[in-house]
Amino acid sequence: MSSPANRPRVGVLISGRGSNMVSLAEAARQPGYPAEIALVLSNVPGAPGLERASGFGIATATVDHRAFGKDREAFERAMDEVLRAHRIDIVVLAGFMRIMTAWFVQRWEGRMINIHPSLLPLFKGTHTHRQALDAGVSEHGCSVHFVVPELDAGPVIAQAKVPVLPGDDEDTLAARVLAQEHGLYPQALAAVASGAVALVGGVLVRR
Ligand code: GRF
């Protein structure tokens, strides 16, 4: 177990309310958790999650993608500078609503994870709960995966399942999945931060 002084420093990227970020911050407060939440970065000025992060005493930053027009890589270079200034080791996407270029993904390969609200490889992209209801599946859930250039296609680190119940709508299903996300993401980050799970040559390895 790493000592608090040398725990990997995590940067959480958000765009909105940041409930997953809060679950990570709460987990990282526990003694023995193998990562430190060192920065919360938003692409949306005033995103509610920023204030919640400050409440935990976590440093926050905003890099507004709109300032860079269509130049996605310039936006990412600006984010990358902030991440490096805060000596971030692992990037955690938590409701970060920008698609990354291959440049950024390769720069953080094996050190960047995402949570997606479906049982990947099912229901990539957006409106996953609607997709699940339309498909008529009896089980749904969430996945934490390493980020690779192809959207929602990286090796899956961990998943949690929920039943789809009669009468479910998008909101009831999303709430049931979100409750699972809050337990799953801290566990998956701990596995990555401790080295129990790694991406080696594009392949997920468990040690
Ligand atoms: C979550 O459902 C997550 O799976 C998806 O975006 C949502 C973010 O919610 N990627 P929050 O900002 O963490 O509350």
PDB file of C-alpha atoms and ligand atoms in Angstrom:
ATOM      1  CA  MET A   1       0.000   0.000   0.000  1.00  0.00           C
ATOM      2  CA  SER A   2       1.390   3.387  -0.923  1.00  0.00           C
ATOM      3  CA  SER A   3       1.841   5.903   1.853  1.00  0.00           C
ATOM      4  CA  PRO A   4      -0.258   9.099   1.681  1.00  0.00           C
ATOM      5  CA  ALA A   5       2.814  11.054   0.553  1.00  0.00           C
ATOM      6  CA  ASN A   6       3.385   9.067  -2.627  1.00  0.00           C
ATOM      7  CA  ARG A   7      -0.136   8.158  -3.648  1.00  0.00           C
ATOM      8  CA  PRO A   8      -0.789   8.796  -7.350  1.00  0.00           C
ATOM      9  CA  ARG A   9      -2.265  12.238  -7.920  1.00  0.00           C
ATOM     10  CA  VAL A  10      -5.607  12.100  -9.719  1.00  0.00           C
ATOM     11  CA  GLY A  11      -7.155  14.825 -11.868  1.00  0.00           C
ATOM     12  CA  VAL A  12     -10.931  14.454 -12.262  1.00  0.00           C
ATOM     13  CA  LEU A  13     -12.412  16.013 -15.409  1.00  0.00           C
ATOM     14  CA  ILE A  14     -16.051  17.077 -15.165  1.00  0.00           C
ATOM     15  CA  SER A  15     -18.607  19.092 -17.099  1.00  0.00           C
ATOM     16  CA  GLY A  16     -21.561  19.153 -14.710  1.00  0.00           C
ATOM     17  CA  ARG A  17     -22.893  18.175 -11.310  1.00  0.00           C
ATOM     18  CA  GLY A  18     -19.955  15.945 -10.378  1.00  0.00           C
ATOM     19  CA  SER A  19     -21.689  13.289  -8.291  1.00  0.00           C
ATOM     20  CA  ASN A  20     -19.122  10.677  -9.347  1.00  0.00           C
ATOM     21  CA  MET A  21     -16.348  13.108  -8.462  1.00  0.00           C
ATOM     22  CA  VAL A  22     -17.880  13.437  -4.978  1.00  0.00           C
ATOM     23  CA  SER A  23     -17.910   9.646  -4.548  1.00  0.00           C
ATOM     24  CA  LEU A  24     -14.206   9.575  -5.510  1.00  0.00           C
ATOM     25  CA  ALA A  25     -13.366  12.450  -3.152  1.00  0.00           C
ATOM     26  CA  GLU A  26     -15.179  10.688  -0.305  1.00  0.00           C
ATOM     27  CA  ALA A  27     -13.353   7.424  -0.981  1.00  0.00           C
ATOM     28  CA  ALA A  28      -9.977   9.154  -1.194  1.00  0.00           C
ATOM     29  CA  ARG A  29     -10.529  10.668   2.263  1.00  0.00           C
ATOM     30  CA  GLN A  30     -10.502   7.181   3.761  1.00  0.00           C
ATOM     31  CA  PRO A  31      -7.188   6.073   5.250  1.00  0.00           C
ATOM     32  CA  GLY A  32      -5.419   3.609   2.989  1.00  0.00           C
ATOM     33  CA  TYR A  33      -7.147   4.647  -0.246  1.00  0.00           C
ATOM     34  CA  PRO A  34      -4.366   4.362  -2.846  1.00  0.00           C
ATOM     35  CA  ALA A  35      -4.944   7.653  -4.712  1.00  0.00           C
ATOM     36  CA  GLU A  36      -5.278  11.332  -3.945  1.00  0.00           C
ATOM     37  CA  ILE A  37      -7.813  13.572  -5.730  1.00  0.00           C
ATOM     38  CA  ALA A  38      -5.473  16.475  -6.425  1.00  0.00           C
ATOM     39  CA  LEU A  39      -7.449  18.471  -8.989  1.00  0.00           C
ATOM     40  CA  VAL A  40     -10.936  18.831 -10.416  1.00  0.00           C
ATOM     41  CA  LEU A  41     -10.923  20.412 -13.853  1.00  0.00           C
ATOM     42  CA  SER A  42     -14.025  21.510 -15.756  1.00  0.00           C
ATOM     43  CA  ASN A  43     -14.501  22.618 -19.343  1.00  0.00           C
ATOM     44  CA  VAL A  44     -17.673  24.435 -18.234  1.00  0.00           C
ATOM     45  CA  PRO A  45     -17.252  27.627 -16.188  1.00  0.00           C
ATOM     46  CA  GLY A  46     -19.369  27.436 -13.046  1.00  0.00           C
ATOM     47  CA  ALA A  47     -20.088  23.701 -13.339  1.00  0.00           C
ATOM     48  CA  PRO A  48     -21.772  22.742 -10.030  1.00  0.00           C
ATOM     49  CA  GLY A  49     -19.134  20.063  -9.395  1.00  0.00           C
ATOM     50  CA  LEU A  50     -16.429  22.725  -9.024  1.00  0.00           C
ATOM     51  CA  GLU A  51     -17.984  24.145  -5.888  1.00  0.00           C
ATOM     52  CA  ARG A  52     -18.513  20.656  -4.511  1.00  0.00           C
ATOM     53  CA  ALA A  53     -14.810  19.943  -5.100  1.00  0.00           C
ATOM     54  CA  SER A  54     -13.809  23.132  -3.286  1.00  0.00           C
ATOM     55  CA  GLY A  55     -15.918  21.936  -0.364  1.00  0.00           C
ATOM     56  CA  PHE A  56     -13.570  18.956  -0.114  1.00  0.00           C
ATOM     57  CA  GLY A  57     -10.551  21.277  -0.201  1.00  0.00           C
ATOM     58  CA  ILE A  58      -9.603  20.035  -3.675  1.00  0.00           C
ATOM     59  CA  ALA A  59      -7.910  22.430  -6.128  1.00  0.00           C
ATOM     60  CA  THR A  60     -10.117  23.352  -9.077  1.00  0.00           C
ATOM     61  CA  ALA A  61      -9.495  24.737 -12.547  1.00  0.00           C
ATOM     62  CA  THR A  62     -11.553  25.639 -15.591  1.00  0.00           C
ATOM     63  CA  VAL A  63     -10.441  25.412 -19.209  1.00  0.00           C
ATOM     64  CA  ASP A  64     -13.375  26.661 -21.277  1.00  0.00           C
ATOM     65  CA  HIS A  65     -13.392  24.757 -24.579  1.00  0.00           C
ATOM     66  CA  ARG A  66     -15.342  27.602 -26.205  1.00  0.00           C
ATOM     67  CA  ALA A  67     -12.276  29.833 -25.968  1.00  0.00           C
ATOM     68  CA  PHE A  68     -10.540  27.571 -28.520  1.00  0.00           C
ATOM     69  CA  GLY A  69     -13.204  27.536 -31.224  1.00  0.00           C
ATOM     70  CA  LYS A  70     -12.932  24.423 -33.374  1.00  0.00           C
ATOM     71  CA  ASP A  71      -9.312  23.729 -32.394  1.00  0.00           C
ATOM     72  CA  ARG A  72      -9.858  20.716 -30.139  1.00  0.00           C
ATOM     73  CA  GLU A  73      -6.168  19.999 -29.778  1.00  0.00           C
ATOM     74  CA  ALA A  74      -5.418  23.554 -28.604  1.00  0.00           C
ATOM     75  CA  PHE A  75      -8.094  23.085 -25.916  1.00  0.00           C
ATOM     76  CA  GLU A  76      -6.518  19.804 -24.897  1.00  0.00           C
ATOM     77  CA  ARG A  77      -3.023  21.291 -24.824  1.00  0.00           C
ATOM     78  CA  ALA A  78      -4.320  23.928 -22.410  1.00  0.00           C
ATOM     79  CA  MET A  79      -5.865  21.192 -20.237  1.00  0.00           C
ATOM     80  CA  ASP A  80      -2.699  19.152 -20.443  1.00  0.00           C
ATOM     81  CA  GLU A  81      -0.683  22.115 -19.160  1.00  0.00           C
ATOM     82  CA  VAL A  82      -2.963  22.454 -16.151  1.00  0.00           C
ATOM     83  CA  LEU A  83      -2.773  18.710 -15.457  1.00  0.00           C
ATOM     84  CA  ARG A  84       1.020  18.824 -15.607  1.00  0.00           C
ATOM     85  CA  ALA A  85       1.206  21.952 -13.448  1.00  0.00           C
ATOM     86  CA  HIS A  86      -0.697  19.974 -10.795  1.00  0.00           C
ATOM     87  CA  ARG A  87       1.621  16.939 -11.301  1.00  0.00           C
ATOM     88  CA  ILE A  88      -1.316  14.681 -12.192  1.00  0.00           C
ATOM     89  CA  ASP A  89      -0.554  10.971 -12.645  1.00  0.00           C
ATOM     90  CA  ILE A  90      -4.009   9.613 -13.508  1.00  0.00           C
ATOM     91  CA  VAL A  91      -6.870  11.335 -15.353  1.00  0.00           C
ATOM     92  CA  VAL A  92     -10.403  10.302 -14.405  1.00  0.00           C
ATOM     93  CA  LEU A  93     -13.279  11.343 -16.663  1.00  0.00           C
ATOM     94  CA  ALA A  94     -16.466  11.787 -14.654  1.00  0.00           C
ATOM     95  CA  GLY A  95     -19.245  13.219 -16.771  1.00  0.00           C
ATOM     96  CA  PHE A  96     -16.768  15.067 -18.981  1.00  0.00           C
ATOM     97  CA  MET A  97     -18.752  15.890 -22.102  1.00  0.00           C
ATOM     98  CA  ARG A  98     -15.971  16.428 -24.656  1.00  0.00           C
ATOM     99  CA  ILE A  99     -14.641  13.806 -27.029  1.00  0.00           C
ATOM    100  CA  MET A 100     -10.844  13.629 -26.841  1.00  0.00           C
ATOM    101  CA  THR A 101      -8.518  13.670 -29.841  1.00  0.00           C
ATOM    102  CA  ALA A 102      -6.124  10.786 -30.416  1.00  0.00           C
ATOM    103  CA  TRP A 103      -3.315  13.158 -29.409  1.00  0.00           C
ATOM    104  CA  PHE A 104      -4.648  13.620 -25.875  1.00  0.00           C
ATOM    105  CA  VAL A 105      -5.687   9.985 -25.499  1.00  0.00           C
ATOM    106  CA  GLN A 106      -2.265   8.726 -26.520  1.00  0.00           C
ATOM    107  CA  ARG A 107      -0.572  11.181 -24.191  1.00  0.00           C
ATOM    108  CA  TRP A 108      -2.492   9.691 -21.245  1.00  0.00           C
ATOM    109  CA  GLU A 109      -2.730   6.118 -22.521  1.00  0.00           C
ATOM    110  CA  GLY A 110      -3.060   3.639 -19.674  1.00  0.00           C
ATOM    111  CA  ARG A 111      -3.422   6.546 -17.251  1.00  0.00           C
ATOM    112  CA  MET A 112      -6.916   7.752 -18.186  1.00  0.00           C
ATOM    113  CA  ILE A 113     -10.188   6.055 -17.270  1.00  0.00           C
ATOM    114  CA  ASN A 114     -13.868   6.821 -17.877  1.00  0.00           C
ATOM    115  CA  ILE A 115     -17.204   5.731 -16.463  1.00  0.00           C
ATOM    116  CA  HIS A 116     -19.938   4.989 -18.947  1.00  0.00           C
ATOM    117  CA  PRO A 117     -23.566   4.357 -17.976  1.00  0.00           C
ATOM    118  CA  SER A 118     -24.098   1.057 -19.779  1.00  0.00           C
ATOM    119  CA  LEU A 119     -22.790  -2.493 -19.786  1.00  0.00           C
ATOM    120  CA  LEU A 120     -20.220  -1.965 -22.546  1.00  0.00           C
ATOM    121  CA  PRO A 121     -19.924  -2.963 -25.322  1.00  0.00           C
ATOM    122  CA  LEU A 122     -23.689  -2.360 -25.309  1.00  0.00           C
ATOM    123  CA  PHE A 123     -25.056   1.168 -25.783  1.00  0.00           C
ATOM    124  CA  LYS A 124     -22.094   3.371 -26.561  1.00  0.00           C
ATOM    125  CA  GLY A 125     -22.470   7.139 -26.951  1.00  0.00           C
ATOM    126  CA  THR A 126     -25.238   9.188 -25.362  1.00  0.00           C
ATOM    127  CA  HIS A 127     -28.787   8.465 -24.100  1.00  0.00           C
ATOM    128  CA  THR A 128     -27.702   5.036 -22.878  1.00  0.00           C
ATOM    129  CA  HIS A 129     -30.734   4.541 -20.623  1.00  0.00           C
ATOM    130  CA  ARG A 130     -33.076   5.320 -23.507  1.00  0.00           C
ATOM    131  CA  GLN A 131     -31.074   2.896 -25.667  1.00  0.00           C
ATOM    132  CA  ALA A 132     -31.417   0.176 -23.013  1.00  0.00           C
ATOM    133  CA  LEU A 133     -35.177   0.716 -22.657  1.00  0.00           C
ATOM    134  CA  ASP A 134     -35.650   0.711 -26.437  1.00  0.00           C
ATOM    135  CA  ALA A 135     -33.663  -2.526 -26.729  1.00  0.00           C
ATOM    136  CA  GLY A 136     -35.843  -4.178 -24.089  1.00  0.00           C
ATOM    137  CA  VAL A 137     -32.941  -5.595 -22.061  1.00  0.00           C
ATOM    138  CA  SER A 138     -33.660  -6.972 -18.592  1.00  0.00           C
ATOM    139  CA  GLU A 139     -30.265  -5.912 -17.223  1.00  0.00           C
ATOM    140  CA  HIS A 140     -28.397  -2.623 -17.498  1.00  0.00           C
ATOM    141  CA  GLY A 141     -25.547  -0.980 -15.607  1.00  0.00           C
ATOM    142  CA  CYS A 142     -22.280   0.890 -15.827  1.00  0.00           C
ATOM    143  CA  SER A 143     -18.688   0.261 -16.892  1.00  0.00           C
ATOM    144  CA  VAL A 144     -15.309   1.750 -16.019  1.00  0.00           C
ATOM    145  CA  HIS A 145     -12.813   1.455 -18.848  1.00  0.00           C
ATOM    146  CA  PHE A 146      -9.419   2.656 -19.975  1.00  0.00           C
ATOM    147  CA  VAL A 147      -9.802   5.407 -22.555  1.00  0.00           C
ATOM    148  CA  VAL A 148      -8.634   4.606 -26.084  1.00  0.00           C
ATOM    149  CA  PRO A 149      -9.047   6.762 -29.203  1.00  0.00           C
ATOM    150  CA  GLU A 150     -12.254   4.982 -30.280  1.00  0.00           C
ATOM    151  CA  LEU A 151     -15.252   6.264 -28.265  1.00  0.00           C
ATOM    152  CA  ASP A 152     -16.375   4.022 -25.349  1.00  0.00           C
ATOM    153  CA  ALA A 153     -14.297   1.150 -26.743  1.00  0.00           C
ATOM    154  CA  GLY A 154     -11.415   0.778 -24.244  1.00  0.00           C
ATOM    155  CA  PRO A 155     -10.770  -2.361 -22.182  1.00  0.00           C
ATOM    156  CA  VAL A 156     -13.306  -2.674 -19.355  1.00  0.00           C
ATOM    157  CA  ILE A 157     -11.867  -2.591 -15.826  1.00  0.00           C
ATOM    158  CA  ALA A 158     -15.089  -3.200 -13.882  1.00  0.00           C
ATOM    159  CA  GLN A 159     -18.858  -3.272 -14.314  1.00  0.00           C
ATOM    160  CA  ALA A 160     -21.913  -3.134 -12.066  1.00  0.00           C
ATOM    161  CA  LYS A 161     -25.348  -4.394 -13.071  1.00  0.00           C
ATOM    162  CA  VAL A 162     -28.887  -3.339 -12.216  1.00  0.00           C
ATOM    163  CA  PRO A 163     -32.210  -4.883 -13.212  1.00  0.00           C
ATOM    164  CA  VAL A 164     -34.494  -3.060 -15.622  1.00  0.00           C
ATOM    165  CA  LEU A 165     -37.877  -3.076 -13.861  1.00  0.00           C
ATOM    166  CA  PRO A 166     -41.392  -2.925 -15.290  1.00  0.00           C
ATOM    167  CA  GLY A 167     -42.499   0.696 -15.541  1.00  0.00           C
ATOM    168  CA  ASP A 168     -38.935   2.071 -15.644  1.00  0.00           C
ATOM    169  CA  ASP A 169     -38.378   5.294 -17.530  1.00  0.00           C
ATOM    170  CA  GLU A 170     -35.066   6.961 -18.318  1.00  0.00           C
ATOM    171  CA  ASP A 171     -35.012   8.797 -14.988  1.00  0.00           C
ATOM    172  CA  THR A 172     -35.701   5.813 -12.736  1.00  0.00           C
ATOM    173  CA  LEU A 173     -33.197   3.691 -14.633  1.00  0.00           C
ATOM    174  CA  ALA A 174     -30.547   6.434 -14.614  1.00  0.00           C
ATOM    175  CA  ALA A 175     -30.925   6.857 -10.854  1.00  0.00           C
ATOM    176  CA  ARG A 176     -30.535   3.108 -10.253  1.00  0.00           C
ATOM    177  CA  VAL A 177     -27.411   3.008 -12.433  1.00  0.00           C
ATOM    178  CA  LEU A 178     -25.944   6.166 -10.873  1.00  0.00           C
ATOM    179  CA  ALA A 179     -26.136   4.644  -7.394  1.00  0.00           C
ATOM    180  CA  GLN A 180     -23.998   1.772  -8.720  1.00  0.00           C
ATOM    181  CA  GLU A 181     -21.573   4.168 -10.420  1.00  0.00           C
ATOM    182  CA  HIS A 182     -20.834   5.769  -7.066  1.00  0.00           C
ATOM    183  CA  GLY A 183     -19.663   2.448  -5.643  1.00  0.00           C
ATOM    184  CA  LEU A 184     -17.939   1.184  -8.769  1.00  0.00           C
ATOM    185  CA  TYR A 185     -15.769   4.156  -9.705  1.00  0.00           C
ATOM    186  CA  PRO A 186     -13.814   4.422  -6.431  1.00  0.00           C
ATOM    187  CA  GLN A 187     -13.129   0.661  -6.568  1.00  0.00           C
ATOM    188  CA  ALA A 188     -11.960   0.789 -10.173  1.00  0.00           C
ATOM    189  CA  LEU A 189      -9.745   3.823  -9.571  1.00  0.00           C
ATOM    190  CA  ALA A 190      -8.193   2.067  -6.566  1.00  0.00           C
ATOM    191  CA  ALA A 191      -7.389  -0.931  -8.775  1.00  0.00           C
ATOM    192  CA  VAL A 192      -5.660   1.293 -11.341  1.00  0.00           C
ATOM    193  CA  ALA A 193      -3.869   3.473  -8.777  1.00  0.00           C
ATOM    194  CA  SER A 194      -2.530   0.471  -6.867  1.00  0.00           C
ATOM    195  CA  GLY A 195      -1.370  -1.238 -10.061  1.00  0.00           C
ATOM    196  CA  ALA A 196      -3.762  -4.183  -9.628  1.00  0.00           C
ATOM    197  CA  VAL A 197      -5.029  -3.408 -13.122  1.00  0.00           C
ATOM    198  CA  ALA A 198      -2.974  -1.951 -15.957  1.00  0.00           C
ATOM    199  CA  LEU A 199      -3.083  -1.390 -19.688  1.00  0.00           C
ATOM    200  CA  VAL A 200      -0.048  -3.052 -21.251  1.00  0.00           C
ATOM    201  CA  GLY A 201       0.370  -2.792 -25.006  1.00  0.00           C
ATOM    202  CA  GLY A 202      -3.320  -2.000 -25.341  1.00  0.00           C
ATOM    203  CA  VAL A 203      -4.335  -5.087 -23.341  1.00  0.00           C
ATOM    204  CA  LEU A 204      -5.807  -5.075 -19.840  1.00  0.00           C
ATOM    205  CA  VAL A 205      -3.640  -6.958 -17.345  1.00  0.00           C
ATOM    206  CA  ARG A 206      -4.676  -7.891 -13.761  1.00  0.00           C
ATOM    207  CA  ARG A 207      -1.890  -8.433 -11.285  1.00  0.00           C
TER     208      ARG A 207
HETATM  209  C1  GRF B   1     -22.755   9.692 -15.236  1.00  0.00           C
HETATM  210  O1  GRF B   1     -23.935   9.018 -15.530  1.00  0.00           O
HETATM  211  C2  GRF B   1     -21.597   9.060 -15.970  1.00  0.00           C
HETATM  212  O2  GRF B   1     -21.742   7.700 -16.143  1.00  0.00           O
HETATM  213  C3  GRF B   1     -21.661   9.755 -17.302  1.00  0.00           C
HETATM  214  O3  GRF B   1     -22.031  11.071 -17.015  1.00  0.00           O
HETATM  215  C4  GRF B   1     -22.758  11.114 -15.783  1.00  0.00           C
HETATM  216  C5  GRF B   1     -22.046  12.071 -14.896  1.00  0.00           C
HETATM  217  O4  GRF B   1     -22.729  12.343 -13.709  1.00  0.00           O
HETATM  218  N1  GRF B   1     -20.389   9.623 -17.972  1.00  0.00           N
HETATM  219  P1  GRF B   1     -22.023  13.143 -12.539  1.00  0.00           P
HETATM  220  O5  GRF B   1     -21.580  14.493 -13.120  1.00  0.00           O
HETATM  221  O6  GRF B   1     -20.857  12.345 -12.069  1.00  0.00           O
HETATM  222  O7  GRF B   1     -23.084  13.312 -11.495  1.00  0.00           O
END
